[in-house]
Short mmCIF file of C-alpha atoms and ligand atoms in Angstrom, two decimals:
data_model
loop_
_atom_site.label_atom_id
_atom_site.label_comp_id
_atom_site.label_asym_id
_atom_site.label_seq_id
_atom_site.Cartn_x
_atom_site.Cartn_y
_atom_site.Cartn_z
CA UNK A 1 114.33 -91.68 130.67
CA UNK A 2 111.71 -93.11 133.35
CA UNK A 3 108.39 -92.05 132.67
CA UNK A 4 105.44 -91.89 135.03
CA UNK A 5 101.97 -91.66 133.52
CA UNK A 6 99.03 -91.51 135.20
CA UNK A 7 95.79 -93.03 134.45
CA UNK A 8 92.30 -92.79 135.67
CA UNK A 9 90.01 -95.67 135.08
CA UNK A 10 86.33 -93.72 134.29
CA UNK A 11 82.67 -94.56 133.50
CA UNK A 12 82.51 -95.34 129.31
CA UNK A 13 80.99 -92.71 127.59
CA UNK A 14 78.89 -94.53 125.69
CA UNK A 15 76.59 -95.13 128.82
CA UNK A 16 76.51 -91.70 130.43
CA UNK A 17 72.89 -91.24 129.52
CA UNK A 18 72.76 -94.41 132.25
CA UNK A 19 74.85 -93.10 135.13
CA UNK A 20 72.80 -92.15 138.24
CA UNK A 21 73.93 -90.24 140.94
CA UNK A 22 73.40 -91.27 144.87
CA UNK A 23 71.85 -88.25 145.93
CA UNK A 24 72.85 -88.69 149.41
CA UNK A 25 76.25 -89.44 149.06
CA UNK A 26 76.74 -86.95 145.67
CA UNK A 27 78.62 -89.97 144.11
CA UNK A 28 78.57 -91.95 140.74
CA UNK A 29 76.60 -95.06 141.25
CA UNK A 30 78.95 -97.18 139.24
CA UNK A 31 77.00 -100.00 139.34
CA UNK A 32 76.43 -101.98 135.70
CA UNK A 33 78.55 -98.88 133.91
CA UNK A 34 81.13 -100.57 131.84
CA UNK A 35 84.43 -98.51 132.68
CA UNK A 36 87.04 -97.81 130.38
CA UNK A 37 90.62 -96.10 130.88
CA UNK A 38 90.10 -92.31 130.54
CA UNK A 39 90.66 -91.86 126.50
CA UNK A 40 93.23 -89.44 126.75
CA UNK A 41 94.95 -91.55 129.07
CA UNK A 42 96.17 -94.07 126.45
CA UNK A 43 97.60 -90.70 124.55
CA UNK A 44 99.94 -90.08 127.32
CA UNK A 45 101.03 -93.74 127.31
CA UNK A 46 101.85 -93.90 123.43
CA UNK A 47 103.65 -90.51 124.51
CA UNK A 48 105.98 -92.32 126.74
CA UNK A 49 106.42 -95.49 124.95
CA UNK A 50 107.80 -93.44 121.89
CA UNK A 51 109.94 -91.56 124.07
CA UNK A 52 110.99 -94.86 125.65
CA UNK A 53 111.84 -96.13 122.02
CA UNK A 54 113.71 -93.57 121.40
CA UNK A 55 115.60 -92.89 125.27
CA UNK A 56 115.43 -95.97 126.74
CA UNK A 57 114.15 -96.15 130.71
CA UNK A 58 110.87 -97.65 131.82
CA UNK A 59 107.65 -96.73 131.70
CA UNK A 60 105.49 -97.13 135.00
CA UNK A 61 101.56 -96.97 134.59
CA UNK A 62 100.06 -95.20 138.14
CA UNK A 63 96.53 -94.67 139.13
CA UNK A 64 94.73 -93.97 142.24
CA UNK A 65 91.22 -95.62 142.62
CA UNK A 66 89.03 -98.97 143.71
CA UNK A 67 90.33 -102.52 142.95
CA UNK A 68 88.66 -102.63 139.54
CA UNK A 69 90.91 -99.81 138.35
CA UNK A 70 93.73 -102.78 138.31
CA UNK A 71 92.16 -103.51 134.51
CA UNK A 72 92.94 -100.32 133.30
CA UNK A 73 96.83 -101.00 134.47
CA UNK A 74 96.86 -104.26 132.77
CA UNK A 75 95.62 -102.28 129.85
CA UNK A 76 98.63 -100.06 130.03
CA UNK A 77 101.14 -102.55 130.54
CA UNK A 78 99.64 -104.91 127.39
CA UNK A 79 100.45 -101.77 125.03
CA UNK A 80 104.02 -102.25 126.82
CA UNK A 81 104.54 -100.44 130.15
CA UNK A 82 106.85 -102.15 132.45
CA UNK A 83 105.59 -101.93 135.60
CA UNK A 84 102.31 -100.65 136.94
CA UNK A 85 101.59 -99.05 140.63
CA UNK A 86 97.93 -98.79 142.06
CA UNK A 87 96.46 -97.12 144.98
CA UNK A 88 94.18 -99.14 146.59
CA UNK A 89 92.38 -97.92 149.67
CA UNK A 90 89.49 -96.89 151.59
CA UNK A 91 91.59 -93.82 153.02
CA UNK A 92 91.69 -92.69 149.50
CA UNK A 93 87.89 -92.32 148.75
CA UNK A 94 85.77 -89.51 147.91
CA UNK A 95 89.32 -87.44 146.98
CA UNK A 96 88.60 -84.18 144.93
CA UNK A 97 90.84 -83.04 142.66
CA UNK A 98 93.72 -81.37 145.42
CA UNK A 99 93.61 -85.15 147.37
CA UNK A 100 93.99 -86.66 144.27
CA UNK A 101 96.50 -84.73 143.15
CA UNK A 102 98.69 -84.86 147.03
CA UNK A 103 98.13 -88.70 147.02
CA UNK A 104 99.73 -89.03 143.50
CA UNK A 105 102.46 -86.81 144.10
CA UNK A 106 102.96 -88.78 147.88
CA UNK A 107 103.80 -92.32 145.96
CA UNK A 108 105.82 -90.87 143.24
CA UNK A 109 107.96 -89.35 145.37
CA UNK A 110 108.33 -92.88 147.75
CA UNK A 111 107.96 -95.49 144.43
CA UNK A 112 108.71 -94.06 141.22
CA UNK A 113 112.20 -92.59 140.45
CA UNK A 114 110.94 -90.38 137.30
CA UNK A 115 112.72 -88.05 135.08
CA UNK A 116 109.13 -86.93 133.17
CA UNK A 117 105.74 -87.48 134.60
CA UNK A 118 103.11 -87.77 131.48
CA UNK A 119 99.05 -87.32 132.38
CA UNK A 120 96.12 -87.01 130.10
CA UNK A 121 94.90 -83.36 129.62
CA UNK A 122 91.22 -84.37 131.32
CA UNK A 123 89.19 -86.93 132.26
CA UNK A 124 85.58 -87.40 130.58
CA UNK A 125 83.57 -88.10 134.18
CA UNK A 126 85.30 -84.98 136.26
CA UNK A 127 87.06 -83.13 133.85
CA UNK A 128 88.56 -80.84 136.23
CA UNK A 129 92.21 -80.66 133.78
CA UNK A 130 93.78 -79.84 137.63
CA UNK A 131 95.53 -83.18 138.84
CA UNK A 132 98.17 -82.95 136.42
CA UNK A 133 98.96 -79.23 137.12
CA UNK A 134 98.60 -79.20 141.30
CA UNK A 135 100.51 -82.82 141.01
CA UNK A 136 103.55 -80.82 139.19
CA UNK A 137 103.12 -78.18 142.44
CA UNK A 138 103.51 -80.80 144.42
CA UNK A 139 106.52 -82.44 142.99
CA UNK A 140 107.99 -78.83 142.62
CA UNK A 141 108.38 -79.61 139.26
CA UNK A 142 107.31 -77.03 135.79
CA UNK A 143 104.70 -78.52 134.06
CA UNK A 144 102.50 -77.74 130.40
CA UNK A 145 99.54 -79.04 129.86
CA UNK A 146 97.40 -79.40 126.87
CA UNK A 147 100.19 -80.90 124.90
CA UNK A 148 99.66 -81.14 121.12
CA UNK A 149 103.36 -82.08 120.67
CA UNK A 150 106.19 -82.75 121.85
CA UNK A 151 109.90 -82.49 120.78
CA UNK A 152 112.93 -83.10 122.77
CA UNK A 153 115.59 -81.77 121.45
CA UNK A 154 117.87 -83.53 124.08
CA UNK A 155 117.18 -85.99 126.83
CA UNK A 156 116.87 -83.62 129.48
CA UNK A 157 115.06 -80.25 127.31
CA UNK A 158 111.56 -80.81 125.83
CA UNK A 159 109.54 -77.93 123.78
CA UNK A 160 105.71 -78.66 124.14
CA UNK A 161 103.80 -77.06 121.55
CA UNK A 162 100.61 -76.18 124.04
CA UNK A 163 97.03 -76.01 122.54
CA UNK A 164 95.59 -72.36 123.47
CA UNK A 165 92.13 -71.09 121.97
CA UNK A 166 92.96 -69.97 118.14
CA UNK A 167 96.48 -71.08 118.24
CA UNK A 168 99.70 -72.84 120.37
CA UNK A 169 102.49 -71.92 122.67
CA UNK A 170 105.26 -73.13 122.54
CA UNK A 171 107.17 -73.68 125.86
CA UNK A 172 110.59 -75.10 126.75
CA UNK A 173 110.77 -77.16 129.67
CA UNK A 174 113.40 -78.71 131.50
CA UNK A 175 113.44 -82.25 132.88
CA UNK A 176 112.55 -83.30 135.66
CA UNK A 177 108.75 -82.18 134.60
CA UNK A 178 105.16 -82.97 133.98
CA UNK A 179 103.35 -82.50 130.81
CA UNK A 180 99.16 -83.37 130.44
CA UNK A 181 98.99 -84.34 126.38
CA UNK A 182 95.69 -83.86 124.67
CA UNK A 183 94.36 -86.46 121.96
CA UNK A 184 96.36 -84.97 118.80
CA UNK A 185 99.57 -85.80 120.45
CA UNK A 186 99.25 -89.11 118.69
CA UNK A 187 97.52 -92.19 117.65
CA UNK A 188 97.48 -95.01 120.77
CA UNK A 189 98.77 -98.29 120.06
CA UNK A 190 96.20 -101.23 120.20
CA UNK A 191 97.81 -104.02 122.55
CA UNK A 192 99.07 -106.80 120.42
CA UNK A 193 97.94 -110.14 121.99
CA UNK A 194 102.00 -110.80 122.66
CA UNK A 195 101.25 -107.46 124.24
CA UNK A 196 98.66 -108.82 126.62
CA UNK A 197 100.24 -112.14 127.41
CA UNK A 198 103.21 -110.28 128.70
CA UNK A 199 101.01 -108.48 131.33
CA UNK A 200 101.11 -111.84 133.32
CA UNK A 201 104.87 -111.56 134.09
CA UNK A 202 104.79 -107.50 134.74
CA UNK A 203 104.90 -106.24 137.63
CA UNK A 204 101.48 -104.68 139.34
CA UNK A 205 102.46 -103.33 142.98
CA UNK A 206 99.35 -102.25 145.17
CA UNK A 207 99.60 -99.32 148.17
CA UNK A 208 97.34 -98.64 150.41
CA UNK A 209 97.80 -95.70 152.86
CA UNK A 210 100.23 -97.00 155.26
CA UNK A 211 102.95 -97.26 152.35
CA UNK A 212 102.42 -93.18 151.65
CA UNK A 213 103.83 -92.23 154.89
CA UNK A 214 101.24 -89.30 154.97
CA UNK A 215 98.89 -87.83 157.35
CA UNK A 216 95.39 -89.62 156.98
CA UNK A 217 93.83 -86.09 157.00
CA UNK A 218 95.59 -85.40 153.95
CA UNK A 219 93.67 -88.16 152.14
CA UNK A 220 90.21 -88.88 150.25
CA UNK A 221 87.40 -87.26 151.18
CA UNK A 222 89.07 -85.58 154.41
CA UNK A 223 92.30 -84.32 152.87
CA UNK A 224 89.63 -82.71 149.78
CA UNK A 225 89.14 -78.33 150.56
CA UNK A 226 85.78 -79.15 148.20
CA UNK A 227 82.87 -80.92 148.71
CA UNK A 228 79.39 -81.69 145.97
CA UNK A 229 77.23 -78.86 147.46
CA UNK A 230 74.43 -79.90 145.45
CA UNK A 231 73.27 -81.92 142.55
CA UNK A 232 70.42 -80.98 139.87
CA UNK A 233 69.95 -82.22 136.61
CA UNK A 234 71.05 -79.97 133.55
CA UNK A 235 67.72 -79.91 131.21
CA UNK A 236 68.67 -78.98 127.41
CA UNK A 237 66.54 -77.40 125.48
CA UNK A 238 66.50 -77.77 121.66
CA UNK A 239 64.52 -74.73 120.08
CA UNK A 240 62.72 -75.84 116.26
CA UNK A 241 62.09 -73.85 114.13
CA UNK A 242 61.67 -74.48 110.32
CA UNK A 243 62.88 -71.80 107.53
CA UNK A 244 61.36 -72.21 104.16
CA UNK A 245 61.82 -70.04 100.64
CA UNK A 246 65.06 -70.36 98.53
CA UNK A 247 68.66 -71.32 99.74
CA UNK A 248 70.43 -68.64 99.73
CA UNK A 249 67.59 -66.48 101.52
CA UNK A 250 67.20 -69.65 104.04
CA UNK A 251 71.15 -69.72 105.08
CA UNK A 252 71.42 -66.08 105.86
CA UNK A 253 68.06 -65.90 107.70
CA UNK A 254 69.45 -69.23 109.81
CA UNK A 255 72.78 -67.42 110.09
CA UNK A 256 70.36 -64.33 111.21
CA UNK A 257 68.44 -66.82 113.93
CA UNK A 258 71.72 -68.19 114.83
CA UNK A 259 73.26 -64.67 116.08
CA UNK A 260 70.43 -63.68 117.80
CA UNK A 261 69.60 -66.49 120.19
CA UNK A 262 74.25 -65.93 120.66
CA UNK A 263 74.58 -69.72 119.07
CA UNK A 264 77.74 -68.41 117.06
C1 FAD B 1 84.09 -82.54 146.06
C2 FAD B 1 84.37 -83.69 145.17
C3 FAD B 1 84.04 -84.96 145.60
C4 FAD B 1 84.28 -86.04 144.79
N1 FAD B 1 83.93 -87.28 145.23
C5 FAD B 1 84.17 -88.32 144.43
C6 FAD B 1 83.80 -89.63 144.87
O1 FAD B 1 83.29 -89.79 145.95
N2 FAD B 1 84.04 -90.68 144.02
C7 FAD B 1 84.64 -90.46 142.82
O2 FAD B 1 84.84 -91.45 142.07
N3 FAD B 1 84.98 -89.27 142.39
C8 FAD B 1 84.76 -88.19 143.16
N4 FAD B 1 85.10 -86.96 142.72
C9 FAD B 1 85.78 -86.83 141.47
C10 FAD B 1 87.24 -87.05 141.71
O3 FAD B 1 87.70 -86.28 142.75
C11 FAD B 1 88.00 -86.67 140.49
O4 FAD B 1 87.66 -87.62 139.53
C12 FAD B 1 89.48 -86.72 140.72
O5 FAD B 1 89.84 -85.73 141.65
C13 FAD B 1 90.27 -86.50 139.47
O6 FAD B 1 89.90 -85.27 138.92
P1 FAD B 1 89.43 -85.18 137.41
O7 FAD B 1 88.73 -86.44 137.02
O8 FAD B 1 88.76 -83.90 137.24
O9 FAD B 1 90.87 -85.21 136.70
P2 FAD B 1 91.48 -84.26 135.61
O10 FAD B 1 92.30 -83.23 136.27
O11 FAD B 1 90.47 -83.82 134.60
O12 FAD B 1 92.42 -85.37 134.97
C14 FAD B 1 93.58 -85.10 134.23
C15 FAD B 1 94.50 -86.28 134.26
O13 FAD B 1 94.97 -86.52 135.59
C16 FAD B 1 95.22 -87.92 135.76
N5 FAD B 1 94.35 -88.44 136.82
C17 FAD B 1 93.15 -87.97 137.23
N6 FAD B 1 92.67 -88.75 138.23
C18 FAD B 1 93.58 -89.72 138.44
C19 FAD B 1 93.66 -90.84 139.32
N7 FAD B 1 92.70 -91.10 140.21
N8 FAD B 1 94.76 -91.63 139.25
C20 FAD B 1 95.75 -91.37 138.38
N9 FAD B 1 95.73 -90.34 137.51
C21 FAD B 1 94.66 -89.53 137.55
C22 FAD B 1 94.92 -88.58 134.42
O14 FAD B 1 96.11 -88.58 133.65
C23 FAD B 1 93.91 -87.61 133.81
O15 FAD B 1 93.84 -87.70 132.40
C24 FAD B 1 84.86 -85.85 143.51
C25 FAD B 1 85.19 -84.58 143.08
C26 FAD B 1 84.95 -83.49 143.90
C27 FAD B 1 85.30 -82.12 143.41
#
């Protein structure tokens, strides 16, 4: 079984109260913001290593984004991908989530011979949870996202138990297909440091957008239907207020105060 996943190298979370945004250009100033591969990401890797265990095939890391993004590939193939693909290019800036998504789709059709295409469920800078589904229009392929678990009964037939408010769904889906995993899929593996000496001898291909064979129009910030409007800052308010008397009076006057400002 070959396995794409896709990977998104983002800001850590741990320094969002730090990130500043260029207020004429409505980007992330990514200057001195440690970046991280997108949590969720590594999910969707253990998903297809497993599955690799189990199938055989290889496992190809892909992301689209600036040279630095090559470190989250090398992250992917230390916990054992075989070969990682990045899309490198000035073409490719300022993509929203439909560009992203068409540019994808473009070099997985012209690189990657795949039989399942694994992506995380969101990202924790955008968050849009779109790229996987519009990439699986693209590839004219079904698709589930929000993957809790997966169990493939054969090779080629996979039932994804889907992760819907109060409950799951499960759906059957045959392969060729696309499936965004959220973090109780699994548990990622930490790269051993055989793991990470390997990553020297992988192979790491770069594209830029000659390679796609695409209309420049259709990429980065040109080929994107959406543009950042505007940008404010999102104030939160906390509201104090201190109960006193005896417990059992307190909790159902704070359950009381709760309701009534519609915090539960
Ligand atoms: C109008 C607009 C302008 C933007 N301009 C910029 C900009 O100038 N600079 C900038 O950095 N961002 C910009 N963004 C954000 C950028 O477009 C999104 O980060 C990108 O489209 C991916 O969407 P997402 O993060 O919401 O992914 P989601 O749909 O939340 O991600 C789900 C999964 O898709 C996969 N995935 C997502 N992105 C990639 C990727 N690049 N490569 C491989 N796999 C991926 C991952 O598996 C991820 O877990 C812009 C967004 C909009 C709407």
């Amino acid at each position: 079984m070959d396995i794409v996943v896709c990977i998104k190298q983002v800001p850590d979370p741990d320094y969002f109260s730090q990130i500043v945004l260029d207020p004429v250009t409505k980007a992330i100033r990514r200057e001195g913001i440690p970046l991280i591969m997108n949590p969720v990401d590594r999910n969707a890797i253990e998903a297809a290593l497993q599955l690799q265990e189990r199938f055989s095939g290889k496992v190809t890391v892909l992301t689209m984004g600036p040279p630095q993004s090559r470190e989250a590939l090398e992250e992917g193939l230390a916990m054992g991908a075989e070969e990682a693909v990045l899309l490198c290019d000035r073409a490719f800036a300022g993509a929203d989530a439909f560009a992203t998504a068409y540019t994808l789709a473009a070099a997985i059709k012209e690189f990657c011979p795949f039989n399942l295409v694994l992506c995380g469920s969101e990202t924790v800078d955008s968050g849009t949870k779109m790229v996987g589904p519009m990439l699986a229009e693209f590839l004219d392929i079904p698709y589930a996202t929000n993957v809790r678990a997966m169990n493939f009964v054969t090779e080629g037939i996979c039932l994804a138990e889907t992760a819907i408010e109060n409950g799951c769904m499960k759906v059957e889906l045959g392969l060729p297909a696309l499936i965004t995993v959220n973090k109780a899929i699994n548990e990622p593996r930490i790269p051993t440091v055989l793991g990470i000496m390997q990553v020297a001898s992988k192979k790491l291909l770069m594209y830029g957008a000659n390679g796609l064979g695409v209309p420049p129009e259709k990429l980065g910030l040109a080929g994107s239907p959406t543009r950042v409007a505007s940008l404010f800052d999102f104030k939160q308010k906390r509201r104090l207020e201190t109960l006193r008397g005896d417990p059992q009076h307190v909790a159902s006057k704070a359950v009381a105060k709760l309701r009534e400002w519609h915090a539960v």
